[in-house]
Amino acid sequence: AGKTEAAKIVTKYLAVASTYYASASEKEGGKFVTDRIAMSSPILEAFGNAKTLRNDNSSRFGKFMKLQFNDKGFLHGCYTINYLLEKSRVVTHGKGERSYHTYYQFLFGASEEDKEKYNLKDPHKFKWMFDGIPVEDQPKENDIEEYGLVRQAFDLVGFTKYEQEIVYSVIAGIMHLQSITFVPKGDKSGFDDAGVETVKFIADLWKIDADTLQKELTSTTTTLRSDTITKPLTATQATEVRDALSKGLYDRVFQWMVDKMNKVLDKEEECPENQWIGLLDIFGFENFQKNSFEQLCI
Protein backbone atom coordinates (compact mmCIF):
# COMPACT_ATOMS: atom_id res chain seq x y z
CA ALA A 1 0.00 0.00 0.00
CA GLY A 2 3.02 2.31 0.28
CA LYS A 3 2.66 3.42 3.91
CA THR A 4 6.40 3.56 4.65
CA GLU A 5 7.20 5.29 1.34
CA ALA A 6 4.40 7.80 1.98
CA ALA A 7 5.85 8.55 5.43
CA LYS A 8 9.24 9.30 3.84
CA ILE A 9 7.67 11.60 1.26
CA VAL A 10 5.66 13.47 3.92
CA THR A 11 8.83 13.94 6.00
CA LYS A 12 10.72 15.38 3.01
CA TYR A 13 7.79 17.63 2.12
CA LEU A 14 7.49 19.03 5.65
CA ALA A 15 11.24 19.68 5.74
CA VAL A 16 11.16 21.63 2.45
CA ALA A 17 7.92 23.43 3.26
CA SER A 18 9.08 24.48 6.74
CA THR A 19 12.19 26.21 5.32
CA TYR A 20 10.55 27.63 2.20
CA TYR A 21 11.10 31.26 3.28
CA ALA A 22 14.36 30.58 5.11
CA SER A 23 17.77 31.97 4.19
CA ALA A 24 20.26 29.88 2.21
CA SER A 25 22.24 28.98 5.34
CA GLU A 26 19.06 28.06 7.23
CA LYS A 27 17.97 25.85 4.34
CA GLU A 28 21.37 24.16 4.37
CA GLY A 29 21.02 23.51 8.10
CA GLY A 30 17.51 22.14 7.53
CA LYS A 31 18.82 19.83 4.82
CA PHE A 32 21.41 18.41 7.21
CA VAL A 33 18.68 17.62 9.76
CA THR A 34 16.43 16.13 7.07
CA ASP A 35 19.25 13.96 5.72
CA ARG A 36 19.93 12.50 9.16
CA ILE A 37 16.25 11.76 9.70
CA ALA A 38 16.00 10.24 6.21
CA MET A 39 19.07 8.06 6.77
CA SER A 40 17.47 6.45 9.82
CA SER A 41 15.04 4.74 7.40
CA PRO A 42 17.54 2.34 5.77
CA ILE A 43 18.60 1.17 9.25
CA LEU A 44 15.06 0.63 10.52
CA GLU A 45 14.01 -1.06 7.29
CA ALA A 46 17.02 -3.39 7.26
CA PHE A 47 16.33 -4.61 10.79
CA GLY A 48 12.53 -4.22 10.88
CA ASN A 49 11.32 -5.05 7.35
CA ALA A 50 11.16 -8.32 5.44
CA LYS A 51 9.95 -9.85 2.20
CA THR A 52 6.46 -11.35 2.43
CA LEU A 53 4.26 -12.84 -0.28
CA ARG A 54 2.53 -9.48 -0.77
CA ASN A 55 5.40 -7.07 -0.35
CA ASP A 56 9.17 -7.25 -0.90
CA ASN A 57 9.71 -4.64 1.82
CA SER A 58 6.95 -5.17 4.38
CA SER A 59 7.21 -3.32 7.71
CA ARG A 60 7.15 -5.92 10.45
CA PHE A 61 6.98 -3.31 13.21
CA GLY A 62 5.10 -0.10 13.83
CA LYS A 63 6.64 3.31 14.42
CA PHE A 64 5.38 6.70 15.49
CA MET A 65 7.60 9.66 14.59
CA LYS A 66 7.34 13.07 16.25
CA LEU A 67 8.76 15.58 13.76
CA GLN A 68 9.90 18.52 15.89
CA PHE A 69 9.97 22.15 14.70
CA ASN A 70 11.99 25.00 16.26
CA ASP A 71 10.77 28.50 17.15
CA LYS A 72 11.16 29.58 13.49
CA GLY A 73 9.01 26.69 12.33
CA PHE A 74 11.89 24.77 10.73
CA LEU A 75 12.07 20.98 10.99
CA HIS A 76 14.68 20.52 13.69
CA GLY A 77 14.51 16.98 15.07
CA CYS A 78 12.67 13.68 15.29
CA TYR A 79 11.72 11.27 18.07
CA THR A 80 10.74 7.71 17.10
CA ILE A 81 8.64 5.26 19.12
CA ASN A 82 8.83 1.63 17.99
CA TYR A 83 6.29 -0.99 18.95
CA LEU A 84 5.41 -4.65 18.40
CA LEU A 85 8.36 -5.87 16.36
CA GLU A 86 7.30 -9.20 14.80
CA LYS A 87 9.63 -11.41 16.83
CA SER A 88 8.57 -14.70 15.24
CA ARG A 89 10.23 -13.54 11.99
CA VAL A 90 13.58 -13.40 13.77
CA VAL A 91 13.69 -17.21 13.66
CA THR A 92 11.21 -18.32 10.99
CA HIS A 93 9.27 -17.31 7.88
CA GLY A 94 6.81 -18.79 5.40
CA LYS A 95 7.14 -20.24 1.92
CA GLY A 96 8.17 -17.56 -0.59
CA GLU A 97 9.21 -15.19 2.22
CA ARG A 98 12.35 -14.16 4.06
CA SER A 99 13.34 -13.28 7.60
CA TYR A 100 14.59 -9.73 8.28
CA HIS A 101 16.57 -8.09 5.49
CA THR A 102 19.65 -7.57 7.64
CA TYR A 103 20.51 -11.29 7.72
CA TYR A 104 20.73 -11.49 3.92
CA GLN A 105 22.36 -8.08 3.50
CA PHE A 106 25.09 -9.05 5.95
CA LEU A 107 25.56 -12.53 4.51
CA PHE A 108 25.93 -11.38 0.90
CA GLY A 109 27.19 -7.81 1.35
CA ALA A 110 29.83 -8.07 4.07
CA SER A 111 33.47 -7.55 3.09
CA GLU A 112 35.67 -10.62 2.63
CA GLU A 113 37.37 -9.67 5.89
CA ASP A 114 34.06 -9.60 7.76
CA LYS A 115 32.89 -12.83 6.12
CA GLU A 116 36.02 -14.46 7.49
CA LYS A 117 35.62 -12.84 10.90
CA TYR A 118 31.95 -13.77 11.31
CA ASN A 119 32.23 -17.14 9.51
CA LEU A 120 29.82 -16.20 6.70
CA LYS A 121 31.65 -17.60 3.68
CA ASP A 122 29.25 -20.52 3.12
CA PRO A 123 25.59 -19.39 2.78
CA HIS A 124 24.41 -23.02 2.76
CA LYS A 125 25.42 -23.23 6.42
CA PHE A 126 22.34 -21.12 7.23
CA LYS A 127 19.64 -23.43 5.84
CA TRP A 128 16.94 -21.94 8.10
CA MET A 129 17.29 -18.58 6.30
CA PHE A 130 16.36 -20.17 2.99
CA ASP A 131 13.29 -22.18 3.96
CA GLY A 132 11.14 -19.70 2.03
CA ILE A 133 13.35 -18.96 -0.98
CA PRO A 134 16.36 -21.09 -2.03
CA VAL A 135 19.76 -19.45 -1.73
CA GLU A 136 20.21 -19.59 -5.52
CA ASP A 137 17.08 -17.44 -6.02
CA GLN A 138 17.95 -14.73 -3.49
CA PRO A 139 18.25 -11.13 -4.84
CA LYS A 140 21.94 -10.97 -3.88
CA GLU A 141 22.75 -7.82 -5.90
CA ASN A 142 20.02 -5.88 -4.09
CA ASP A 143 21.17 -7.15 -0.71
CA ILE A 144 24.77 -6.15 -1.43
CA GLU A 145 23.68 -2.65 -2.50
CA GLU A 146 21.36 -2.21 0.48
CA TYR A 147 24.04 -3.37 2.91
CA GLY A 148 26.37 -0.63 1.66
CA LEU A 149 23.60 1.93 2.12
CA VAL A 150 22.88 0.73 5.65
CA ARG A 151 26.54 1.03 6.65
CA GLN A 152 26.63 4.59 5.23
CA ALA A 153 23.45 5.37 7.18
CA PHE A 154 25.00 4.08 10.42
CA ASP A 155 27.94 6.47 9.89
CA LEU A 156 25.76 9.47 9.05
CA VAL A 157 23.30 9.00 11.90
CA GLY A 158 26.13 8.75 14.41
CA PHE A 159 26.88 5.08 15.19
CA THR A 160 30.55 4.50 15.92
CA LYS A 161 32.45 1.67 14.20
CA TYR A 162 32.56 -0.15 17.53
CA GLU A 163 28.79 0.14 17.99
CA GLN A 164 28.23 -1.19 14.46
CA GLU A 165 30.53 -4.08 15.24
CA ILE A 166 28.47 -4.90 18.34
CA VAL A 167 25.23 -4.89 16.32
CA TYR A 168 26.57 -7.21 13.64
CA SER A 169 28.22 -9.49 16.20
CA VAL A 170 24.77 -10.07 17.71
CA ILE A 171 23.22 -10.60 14.27
CA ALA A 172 25.93 -13.07 13.20
CA GLY A 173 25.57 -14.89 16.52
CA ILE A 174 21.83 -15.29 15.98
CA MET A 175 22.40 -16.53 12.42
CA HIS A 176 24.76 -19.22 13.72
CA LEU A 177 22.61 -20.01 16.78
CA GLN A 178 19.57 -20.73 14.59
CA SER A 179 21.70 -23.12 12.55
CA ILE A 180 22.25 -25.40 15.55
CA THR A 181 20.26 -28.65 15.64
CA PHE A 182 19.81 -30.36 18.99
CA VAL A 183 20.41 -34.09 19.13
CA PRO A 184 18.04 -36.18 21.31
CA LYS A 185 19.90 -38.23 23.92
CA GLY A 186 17.20 -40.13 25.77
CA ASP A 187 15.30 -37.56 27.82
CA LYS A 188 18.16 -35.08 27.34
CA SER A 189 19.48 -33.06 24.42
CA GLY A 190 22.96 -32.31 23.17
CA PHE A 191 24.99 -31.09 20.22
CA ASP A 192 26.79 -32.87 17.44
CA ASP A 193 30.47 -31.98 16.89
CA ALA A 194 29.60 -29.10 14.56
CA GLY A 195 27.12 -27.76 17.12
CA VAL A 196 29.73 -27.72 19.89
CA GLU A 197 32.10 -25.72 17.70
CA THR A 198 29.28 -23.33 16.72
CA VAL A 199 28.44 -22.65 20.37
CA LYS A 200 32.10 -21.85 21.05
CA PHE A 201 32.17 -19.48 18.07
CA ILE A 202 28.96 -17.70 19.20
CA ALA A 203 30.30 -17.36 22.74
CA ASP A 204 33.47 -15.80 21.37
CA LEU A 205 31.42 -13.33 19.29
CA TRP A 206 29.29 -12.35 22.28
CA LYS A 207 32.20 -12.31 24.76
CA ILE A 208 30.57 -14.87 27.06
CA ASP A 209 31.59 -18.25 28.49
CA ALA A 210 30.95 -21.13 26.05
CA ASP A 211 30.23 -23.70 28.79
CA THR A 212 27.64 -21.39 30.35
CA LEU A 213 25.93 -20.82 26.99
CA GLN A 214 25.88 -24.55 26.30
CA LYS A 215 24.41 -25.25 29.75
CA GLU A 216 21.72 -22.57 29.40
CA LEU A 217 20.64 -23.96 26.02
CA THR A 218 20.30 -27.57 27.22
CA SER A 219 19.12 -27.34 30.84
CA THR A 220 16.92 -25.32 33.16
CA THR A 221 17.65 -24.39 36.77
CA THR A 222 14.99 -23.90 39.43
CA THR A 223 15.64 -22.55 42.92
CA LEU A 224 13.25 -23.62 45.70
CA ARG A 225 14.14 -22.06 49.04
CA SER A 226 17.66 -23.35 49.65
CA ASP A 227 17.60 -26.05 46.98
CA THR A 228 18.75 -25.58 43.40
CA ILE A 229 17.53 -28.14 40.88
CA THR A 230 19.04 -28.41 37.39
CA LYS A 231 16.95 -30.37 34.90
CA PRO A 232 18.04 -31.33 31.37
CA LEU A 233 15.89 -30.19 28.44
CA THR A 234 14.61 -32.37 25.64
CA ALA A 235 15.61 -31.49 22.08
CA THR A 236 12.22 -29.82 21.53
CA GLN A 237 12.55 -27.75 24.71
CA ALA A 238 16.14 -26.77 23.86
CA THR A 239 14.98 -25.61 20.42
CA GLU A 240 12.35 -23.40 22.09
CA VAL A 241 15.02 -21.93 24.40
CA ARG A 242 17.28 -21.26 21.40
CA ASP A 243 14.46 -19.45 19.58
CA ALA A 244 13.52 -17.42 22.64
CA LEU A 245 17.13 -16.32 23.13
CA SER A 246 17.41 -15.22 19.49
CA LYS A 247 14.10 -13.33 19.60
CA GLY A 248 14.96 -11.57 22.85
CA LEU A 249 18.42 -10.51 21.69
CA TYR A 250 17.19 -9.26 18.31
CA ASP A 251 14.33 -7.29 19.89
CA ARG A 252 16.65 -5.60 22.39
CA VAL A 253 19.24 -4.72 19.76
CA PHE A 254 16.49 -3.22 17.61
CA GLN A 255 15.20 -1.12 20.51
CA TRP A 256 18.77 -0.08 21.39
CA MET A 257 19.27 1.20 17.83
CA VAL A 258 16.03 3.20 18.04
CA ASP A 259 17.16 4.67 21.39
CA LYS A 260 20.56 5.53 19.91
CA MET A 261 18.94 7.34 16.96
CA ASN A 262 16.69 9.23 19.34
CA LYS A 263 19.71 10.45 21.31
CA VAL A 264 21.08 11.94 18.11
CA LEU A 265 17.86 13.20 16.47
CA ASP A 266 15.58 14.12 19.38
CA LYS A 267 15.58 17.94 19.80
CA GLU A 268 12.53 18.34 22.02
CA GLU A 269 14.39 20.56 24.52
CA GLU A 270 15.38 22.97 21.72
CA CYS A 271 11.83 23.29 20.32
CA PRO A 272 8.72 25.02 21.72
CA GLU A 273 6.44 22.74 23.70
CA ASN A 274 4.02 20.71 21.59
CA GLN A 275 5.41 22.11 18.33
CA TRP A 276 5.55 18.84 16.46
CA ILE A 277 3.69 16.82 13.84
CA GLY A 278 3.13 13.09 14.32
CA LEU A 279 3.56 10.47 11.58
CA LEU A 280 2.28 6.96 12.22
CA ASP A 281 3.75 4.25 9.98
CA ILE A 282 1.88 1.06 10.83
CA PHE A 283 2.71 -2.58 10.12
CA GLY A 284 2.17 -4.28 6.81
CA PHE A 285 -1.05 -6.28 7.11
CA GLU A 286 -0.58 -9.94 6.22
CA ASN A 287 -2.61 -13.12 6.16
CA PHE A 288 -0.23 -16.03 6.55
CA GLN A 289 -1.00 -19.74 6.26
CA LYS A 290 -0.33 -19.90 9.98
CA ASN A 291 -1.34 -16.74 11.87
CA SER A 292 -0.10 -16.33 15.42
CA PHE A 293 -1.29 -14.02 18.19
CA GLU A 294 1.26 -11.51 16.81
CA GLN A 295 -0.78 -11.15 13.62
CA LEU A 296 -3.95 -10.55 15.65
CA CYS A 297 -2.17 -7.73 17.51
CA ILE A 298 -1.02 -6.20 14.21
Steps between C-alpha positions, in 0.01 A plus 500: 500500500802731528464611863874514574580673169220751564645575845839575341343730242299687766817547708689644201207725411470640853875565509492695171176680581616605848811673358336642188555863608826432683841639408749291302698410813182408689391279211840331503465435873149363443631269229759358739227421755275351231782283365568354844132426554475348151807282556340339805257329258750260337606383848146446627395331177801267497431378853120539509379417147484173309379347176151350523280351229327836451787741542877482445554761772224447756526685833494240774483761776312821562654841559374839607722796410474841666642751251614794713507863381702785656378850589539608134285211384788308340518121526761454770483146638316170522405259778402144403290255702519137387246238596412134445795378296394167344733279703394171341666616175835514678511119489252389233306601189254352252533355152603768249604737781814603684599588854625855568698664221808552715586128508522480120663841458773403745547152356537615139626857545764474772864552402720193454670595826169507687383177336813337637460662841133407541528163320259594219683360198260208444134613466382137498601479866192711581230269361230649726535836320407341169193299597285748307721574199801287395840664530545486121187715450587771753530860365869516596581815298227694681615373838860600428391850393268544798768384743733774375223756546428380853866530600509856358182578695655371824794739447282800416254453785783475751575133578867442573690217328511318833123529546444367147730211578294418810176501298634268232665272756155442651345447156771253393464318832126460446557376144736231630285421806196428281713261296555272800301175509455329835560127514263291718686295761230310685310757705786748452632702208848575375703622205680322222868589445413788267252634756761504777737700281218739402416568865866580568507737202179678613634534854817656363295747292287598799791504748337244730602162643436212256428243774241731656329557164495127431353430845231768465392361162466139620382523862280702732573593861234549766565635849261393778589656834852371561494230233615547142378244248651473151291304251609404147285614207372282220600588144161667445533707818859598415384616156237721667767647731726567200218681318406703806861610549528610136169689511586676825846606384377625162214697658732669750759588237225650285371710790857604588550628144176700521613647835840586352338681205275689738802622697637649180178626336272592791500882542195540722686722750599741220145532360189673640272272698258297289639640174514173313314298238444127548543238226372149564647229276313181585583136429446330169178300530547134411297182494738209539423129471567484872399816689624541855381731777755751362296536181183560703678782686615653170 
